[in-house]
Amino acid sequence: MADASSSSIPYDTVASTLGVWIVSFFLATILYGMGFLQVWLYFHWYPNDGWKLNLLVLTIFVLETVQVTTFFAATYDVLIKHFGDWTAVLAITWLHSAQLLAGYLSAFVVQMYFACTIFLLNGPGIQRWIFTVPIVLSALTELAMTLGQTIAITYIASFTQIDKTTWIYSLLSACTFACDVLIAFALYITLMGKRTAIQEIAGLQYFPSRSNTIIRKLTIYAINRGVLTAIAAAINLILFLAMPNTFYYFIGLLTSSKLYMNSMLAALNSRQYIAQASEDEAARCWNSIPVHVLHSEPHRSRGATIATNVTNTNSSVYQDETSSRDSKLGFSADNI
């Protein structure tokens, strides 16, 4: 970054600071708007959810509102109140500390939500601890580094000295990345295990169970969620280390918490869609029965047996087995 006393600031310096600042704020605002819409849809579609999930959604919404509001205030302060004052651009105020803290607190809450989900999905046994303990430890380390970074940037008071916090910020971003990867991996293994268990219970050759369809869709969503947030954390760390004395790392920093917000709300709001899609797929299965299963009397008996198994599976396995398990993914708010 150019020295604050410079009479003429090069264009490249402005582009790599204020330019990236505006672009990052633009992207963060779009993602916040998407999250705001999802919050409204959540309370509109699921008014009967328990108070725990309602409180979780409100907490995330408040933290993200604080984050985007304080960063907007910092932007207004730099571009309007102190227009042309390069010292103000490089100054770290309480607004920067507040938005950083709010954003990472929001990410921490979402990470703990998914850790709780993984813990509940895995029944009593060692596997639930193998999956959840590393996630919780990395999330707690991330929270500790967040507090340390917030305090550190308050004392240095200028972006020209941000390199003094490199080790804290690097560890913070690395823990965020590791936590996201662990969550995605744990969800994938857990859900695929449930899928295999349901297949063994159902024992169906031509009629995949409704629960199996739901779990397959949830697995895809879980992987996508982890990939997005992990990429944002990786971009944040890489740009911070590879392009010092610039604000390029703002791109990953400001969008990261919004991706967490949207990923959690998307998981909650997609419950009805996943359930309906699984019902449609189950209905289509009846139209795909091979002709040879009805070719002879023994085969007709077999087809009737399969149909009976389907009915029993969809009514008992789905309600008794998957409803309780899928509810812990957010299908029933009272269980989280």
Coordinates of C-alpha atoms in Angstrom, one line a residue:
M1 CA 0.0 0.0 0.0
A2 CA 1.2 3.5 -0.7
D3 CA 2.3 5.7 2.3
A4 CA -0.5 7.8 3.7
S5 CA 1.5 11.0 3.1
S6 CA 1.8 10.4 -0.7
S7 CA 0.4 13.3 -2.6
S8 CA -0.5 11.2 -5.6
I9 CA -1.8 7.6 -5.2
P10 CA -1.1 5.3 -8.1
Y11 CA -4.1 3.8 -9.8
D12 CA -2.9 0.2 -9.1
T13 CA -2.9 1.0 -5.4
V14 CA -6.4 2.4 -5.5
A15 CA -7.7 -0.6 -7.5
S16 CA -6.1 -3.1 -5.1
T17 CA -7.5 -1.4 -2.1
L18 CA -10.7 0.7 -2.6
G19 CA -11.5 -1.1 -5.8
V20 CA -11.4 -4.6 -4.2
W21 CA -13.2 -3.1 -1.2
I22 CA -16.2 -2.1 -3.3
V23 CA -16.3 -5.3 -5.3
S24 CA -16.2 -7.4 -2.1
F25 CA -18.9 -5.3 -0.6
F26 CA -21.0 -5.7 -3.7
L27 CA -20.7 -9.5 -3.6
A28 CA -21.3 -9.7 0.1
T29 CA -24.4 -7.5 -0.3
I30 CA -25.8 -9.9 -3.0
L31 CA -25.3 -12.9 -0.8
Y32 CA -26.8 -11.1 2.2
G33 CA -29.9 -10.3 0.1
M34 CA -30.2 -14.0 -0.8
G35 CA -29.9 -14.9 2.9
F36 CA -32.5 -12.3 3.9
L37 CA -34.9 -13.9 1.4
Q38 CA -34.2 -17.3 2.7
V39 CA -34.9 -16.2 6.3
W40 CA -38.2 -14.8 5.2
L41 CA -39.0 -18.0 3.4
Y42 CA -38.0 -20.1 6.4
F43 CA -40.5 -18.4 8.7
H44 CA -43.1 -18.5 6.0
W45 CA -42.8 -22.1 5.1
Y46 CA -42.0 -23.6 8.5
P47 CA -44.0 -21.8 11.1
N48 CA -44.3 -24.9 13.2
D49 CA -40.5 -25.4 13.7
G50 CA -39.4 -25.5 17.3
W51 CA -37.9 -22.5 19.1
K52 CA -34.4 -23.9 18.9
L53 CA -34.2 -23.7 15.1
N54 CA -36.1 -20.3 15.2
L55 CA -33.5 -18.9 17.6
L56 CA -30.7 -20.4 15.5
V57 CA -32.0 -18.7 12.3
L58 CA -32.5 -15.4 14.1
T59 CA -29.0 -15.5 15.6
I60 CA -27.4 -16.0 12.2
F61 CA -29.6 -13.3 10.7
V62 CA -28.7 -10.8 13.4
L63 CA -25.0 -11.5 13.2
E64 CA -25.0 -11.2 9.4
T65 CA -27.0 -8.0 9.6
V66 CA -24.4 -6.5 12.0
Q67 CA -21.6 -7.6 9.7
V68 CA -23.0 -6.1 6.6
T69 CA -24.2 -2.9 8.4
T70 CA -20.8 -2.2 10.1
F71 CA -18.9 -2.8 6.8
F72 CA -21.3 -0.4 5.0
A73 CA -20.7 2.2 7.8
A74 CA -16.9 1.7 7.3
T75 CA -17.4 2.1 3.5
Y76 CA -19.4 5.3 4.0
D77 CA -16.9 6.7 6.4
V78 CA -14.0 6.2 3.9
L79 CA -15.7 7.2 0.7
I80 CA -18.0 10.0 2.0
K81 CA -16.9 11.4 5.3
H82 CA -13.2 11.2 4.6
F83 CA -13.2 11.4 0.8
G84 CA -9.7 11.7 -0.6
D85 CA -8.1 11.0 2.8
W86 CA -5.8 8.1 2.3
T87 CA -5.1 7.8 6.0
A88 CA -8.8 7.0 6.6
V89 CA -8.6 4.3 4.0
L90 CA -5.8 2.5 5.8
A91 CA -7.1 3.1 9.3
I92 CA -8.6 0.2 11.2
T93 CA -11.6 1.4 13.3
W94 CA -14.0 -0.4 15.6
L95 CA -16.2 -0.9 12.6
H96 CA -13.7 -3.2 11.0
S97 CA -13.3 -5.1 14.2
A98 CA -17.1 -5.4 14.7
Q99 CA -17.7 -6.8 11.2
L100 CA -14.8 -9.3 11.4
L101 CA -16.1 -10.6 14.8
A102 CA -19.7 -10.8 13.6
G103 CA -18.8 -12.6 10.4
Y104 CA -16.7 -15.2 12.1
L105 CA -19.2 -15.7 14.9
S106 CA -21.9 -16.4 12.3
A107 CA -19.6 -19.0 10.7
F108 CA -18.9 -20.6 14.1
V109 CA -22.6 -20.9 14.9
V110 CA -23.3 -22.6 11.5
Q111 CA -20.3 -24.9 12.0
M112 CA -21.6 -26.0 15.4
Y113 CA -25.0 -26.5 13.9
F114 CA -23.6 -29.0 11.4
A115 CA -21.5 -30.6 14.1
C116 CA -24.6 -31.1 16.2
T117 CA -26.3 -32.6 13.2
I118 CA -23.5 -35.1 12.6
F119 CA -23.5 -36.0 16.3
L120 CA -27.2 -36.7 16.3
L121 CA -27.1 -38.6 13.0
N122 CA -24.5 -41.0 14.3
G123 CA -26.0 -43.2 17.0
P124 CA -24.3 -44.2 20.2
G125 CA -20.8 -45.4 19.4
I126 CA -17.3 -44.3 18.7
Q127 CA -18.0 -42.9 15.2
R128 CA -20.0 -39.9 16.4
W129 CA -17.0 -38.8 18.5
I130 CA -14.5 -39.5 15.8
F131 CA -16.4 -37.2 13.5
T132 CA -17.6 -34.5 15.8
V133 CA -14.6 -34.0 18.1
P134 CA -12.2 -32.8 15.3
I135 CA -14.9 -30.5 14.0
V136 CA -15.6 -28.9 17.4
L137 CA -11.9 -28.5 18.1
S138 CA -11.2 -26.8 14.8
A139 CA -14.2 -24.6 15.3
L140 CA -13.2 -23.6 18.8
T141 CA -9.6 -22.9 17.6
E142 CA -11.1 -20.7 14.9
L143 CA -13.2 -18.9 17.5
A144 CA -10.1 -18.3 19.6
M145 CA -8.2 -17.0 16.7
T146 CA -11.1 -14.8 15.7
L147 CA -11.0 -13.1 19.2
G148 CA -7.2 -12.8 18.9
Q149 CA -7.4 -11.2 15.5
T150 CA -10.1 -8.8 16.6
I151 CA -8.0 -7.7 19.5
A152 CA -4.8 -7.5 17.4
I153 CA -6.2 -5.3 14.6
T154 CA -7.7 -3.0 17.2
Y155 CA -4.2 -2.4 18.7
I156 CA -2.3 -2.0 15.4
A157 CA -5.0 0.5 14.1
S158 CA -3.7 0.5 10.5
F159 CA -3.8 -1.9 7.5
T160 CA -0.1 -1.0 6.8
Q161 CA 0.8 -3.1 9.9
I162 CA -1.6 -6.0 9.2
D163 CA 1.4 -8.3 8.5
K164 CA 2.0 -8.4 12.2
T165 CA -1.1 -10.6 12.5
T166 CA -0.2 -12.9 9.7
W167 CA 0.3 -16.0 11.9
I168 CA -3.1 -15.4 13.7
Y169 CA -5.0 -14.8 10.5
S170 CA -3.3 -17.7 8.7
L171 CA -4.2 -20.1 11.5
L172 CA -7.8 -18.7 11.6
S173 CA -8.3 -19.3 7.8
A174 CA -6.6 -22.7 8.0
C175 CA -8.9 -23.8 10.8
T176 CA -11.9 -22.5 8.9
F177 CA -10.9 -24.5 5.8
A178 CA -10.2 -27.6 7.8
C179 CA -13.5 -27.4 9.7
D180 CA -15.5 -27.1 6.4
V181 CA -13.7 -30.1 4.9
L182 CA -14.2 -32.2 8.0
I183 CA -17.9 -31.3 8.0
A184 CA -18.4 -32.2 4.4
F185 CA -16.5 -35.5 4.8
A186 CA -18.3 -36.5 8.0
L187 CA -21.7 -35.7 6.4
Y188 CA -20.9 -37.7 3.3
I189 CA -19.7 -40.8 5.3
T190 CA -22.6 -40.6 7.7
L191 CA -25.3 -40.2 5.0
M192 CA -23.8 -42.9 2.8
G193 CA -23.8 -45.2 5.8
K194 CA -27.5 -44.5 6.3
R195 CA -28.2 -45.1 2.7
T196 CA -26.5 -48.5 2.8
A197 CA -28.4 -49.4 6.0
I198 CA -31.8 -48.5 4.4
Q199 CA -31.0 -50.5 1.3
E200 CA -30.3 -53.5 3.5
I201 CA -33.5 -53.0 5.4
A202 CA -35.6 -52.5 2.3
G203 CA -34.1 -55.3 0.3
L204 CA -35.8 -54.0 -2.9
Q205 CA -34.6 -54.7 -6.4
Y206 CA -36.9 -52.5 -8.4
F207 CA -38.2 -50.0 -5.9
P208 CA -35.6 -47.7 -4.2
S209 CA -36.9 -46.5 -0.9
R210 CA -38.0 -43.0 -0.4
S211 CA -35.6 -42.5 2.5
N212 CA -32.7 -43.6 0.2
T213 CA -33.7 -40.9 -2.3
I214 CA -33.8 -38.2 0.4
I215 CA -30.4 -39.2 1.7
R216 CA -28.9 -39.2 -1.8
K217 CA -30.1 -35.6 -2.3
L218 CA -28.9 -34.5 1.2
T219 CA -25.5 -36.0 0.4
I220 CA -25.2 -33.9 -2.7
Y221 CA -26.2 -30.8 -0.8
A222 CA -23.7 -31.5 2.0
I223 CA -20.8 -31.9 -0.5
N224 CA -21.8 -28.7 -2.3
R225 CA -22.1 -26.8 1.0
G226 CA -18.6 -27.9 2.2
V227 CA -17.0 -27.2 -1.2
L228 CA -18.3 -23.6 -1.4
T229 CA -17.3 -22.5 2.2
A230 CA -14.0 -24.4 1.9
I231 CA -13.2 -22.6 -1.3
A232 CA -14.0 -19.2 0.2
A233 CA -11.7 -20.0 3.2
A234 CA -8.9 -21.1 0.8
I235 CA -9.2 -18.0 -1.3
N236 CA -9.1 -15.9 1.8
L237 CA -5.9 -17.5 3.0
I238 CA -4.2 -17.7 -0.4
L239 CA -4.9 -14.0 -1.3
F240 CA -3.8 -12.8 2.2
L241 CA -0.4 -14.5 1.9
A242 CA 0.2 -14.2 -1.8
M243 CA -0.9 -10.6 -2.3
P244 CA 0.2 -8.7 0.8
N245 CA -0.4 -4.9 1.2
T246 CA -3.7 -5.3 -0.8
F247 CA -7.3 -5.9 0.1
Y248 CA -7.8 -8.8 -2.3
Y249 CA -8.4 -11.2 0.6
F250 CA -11.6 -9.2 1.3
I251 CA -13.2 -11.2 -1.4
G252 CA -13.0 -14.4 0.6
L253 CA -13.4 -12.7 4.0
L254 CA -16.6 -10.8 3.3
T255 CA -18.4 -13.6 1.3
S256 CA -17.4 -16.5 3.6
S257 CA -19.9 -15.9 6.4
K258 CA -22.7 -15.2 3.8
L259 CA -22.0 -18.6 2.2
Y260 CA -22.4 -20.2 5.7
M261 CA -25.7 -18.4 6.2
N262 CA -27.1 -19.4 2.8
S263 CA -25.9 -23.0 3.1
M264 CA -27.6 -23.5 6.5
L265 CA -30.8 -21.8 5.4
A266 CA -30.8 -23.7 2.1
A267 CA -30.6 -27.0 4.0
L268 CA -33.6 -26.0 6.2
N269 CA -35.7 -24.6 3.4
S270 CA -35.1 -27.5 1.0
R271 CA -36.9 -30.0 3.3
Q272 CA -40.2 -29.8 1.5
Y273 CA -38.6 -29.9 -1.9
I274 CA -36.6 -33.0 -1.1
A275 CA -39.6 -34.8 0.4
Q276 CA -41.7 -33.9 -2.7
A277 CA -39.0 -35.0 -5.1
S278 CA -38.6 -38.3 -3.3
E279 CA -42.3 -38.9 -3.6
D280 CA -42.3 -38.1 -7.3
E281 CA -39.4 -40.5 -7.8
A282 CA -41.1 -43.3 -5.9
A283 CA -44.2 -42.8 -8.1
R284 CA -42.1 -43.0 -11.3
C285 CA -40.6 -46.3 -10.1
W286 CA -44.0 -48.0 -10.6
N287 CA -43.8 -47.2 -14.3
S288 CA -40.4 -48.8 -14.7
I289 CA -41.1 -52.4 -13.6
P290 CA -39.4 -54.8 -16.1
V291 CA -42.0 -56.7 -18.1
H292 CA -40.4 -60.1 -17.2
V293 CA -41.4 -59.8 -13.6
L294 CA -45.0 -60.2 -14.7
H295 CA -44.4 -62.8 -17.4
S296 CA -45.6 -65.8 -15.4
E297 CA -47.6 -66.7 -12.3
P298 CA -44.5 -67.2 -10.1
H299 CA -43.2 -63.8 -11.3
R300 CA -46.6 -62.2 -10.6
S301 CA -46.4 -63.5 -7.1
R302 CA -42.9 -62.2 -6.8
G303 CA -44.1 -58.8 -8.2
A304 CA -46.9 -58.8 -5.6
T305 CA -44.4 -59.6 -2.9
I306 CA -42.2 -56.7 -4.0
A307 CA -45.1 -54.4 -4.1
T308 CA -46.0 -55.5 -0.5
N309 CA -42.5 -54.9 0.6
V310 CA -42.5 -51.4 -1.0
T311 CA -45.7 -50.5 0.8
N312 CA -44.3 -51.8 4.1
T313 CA -41.0 -50.1 3.6
N314 CA -42.4 -46.7 2.6
S315 CA -44.8 -46.8 5.5
S316 CA -42.7 -48.3 8.3
V317 CA -39.0 -47.8 7.4
Y318 CA -39.5 -44.2 6.2
Q319 CA -41.7 -43.2 9.2
D320 CA -39.9 -45.1 11.9
E321 CA -36.3 -45.1 10.7
T322 CA -35.7 -42.2 8.3
S323 CA -38.1 -39.7 9.8
S324 CA -36.2 -39.8 13.1
R325 CA -32.8 -39.7 11.3
D326 CA -33.6 -37.2 8.6
S327 CA -35.3 -35.0 11.2
K328 CA -31.9 -34.6 12.8
L329 CA -30.7 -33.0 9.6
G330 CA -33.3 -30.4 10.0
F331 CA -36.4 -32.3 8.9
S332 CA -37.8 -31.8 12.4
A333 CA -36.6 -28.8 14.2
D334 CA -37.4 -30.0 17.7
N335 CA -34.7 -32.6 17.6
I336 CA -31.9 -30.1 17.2

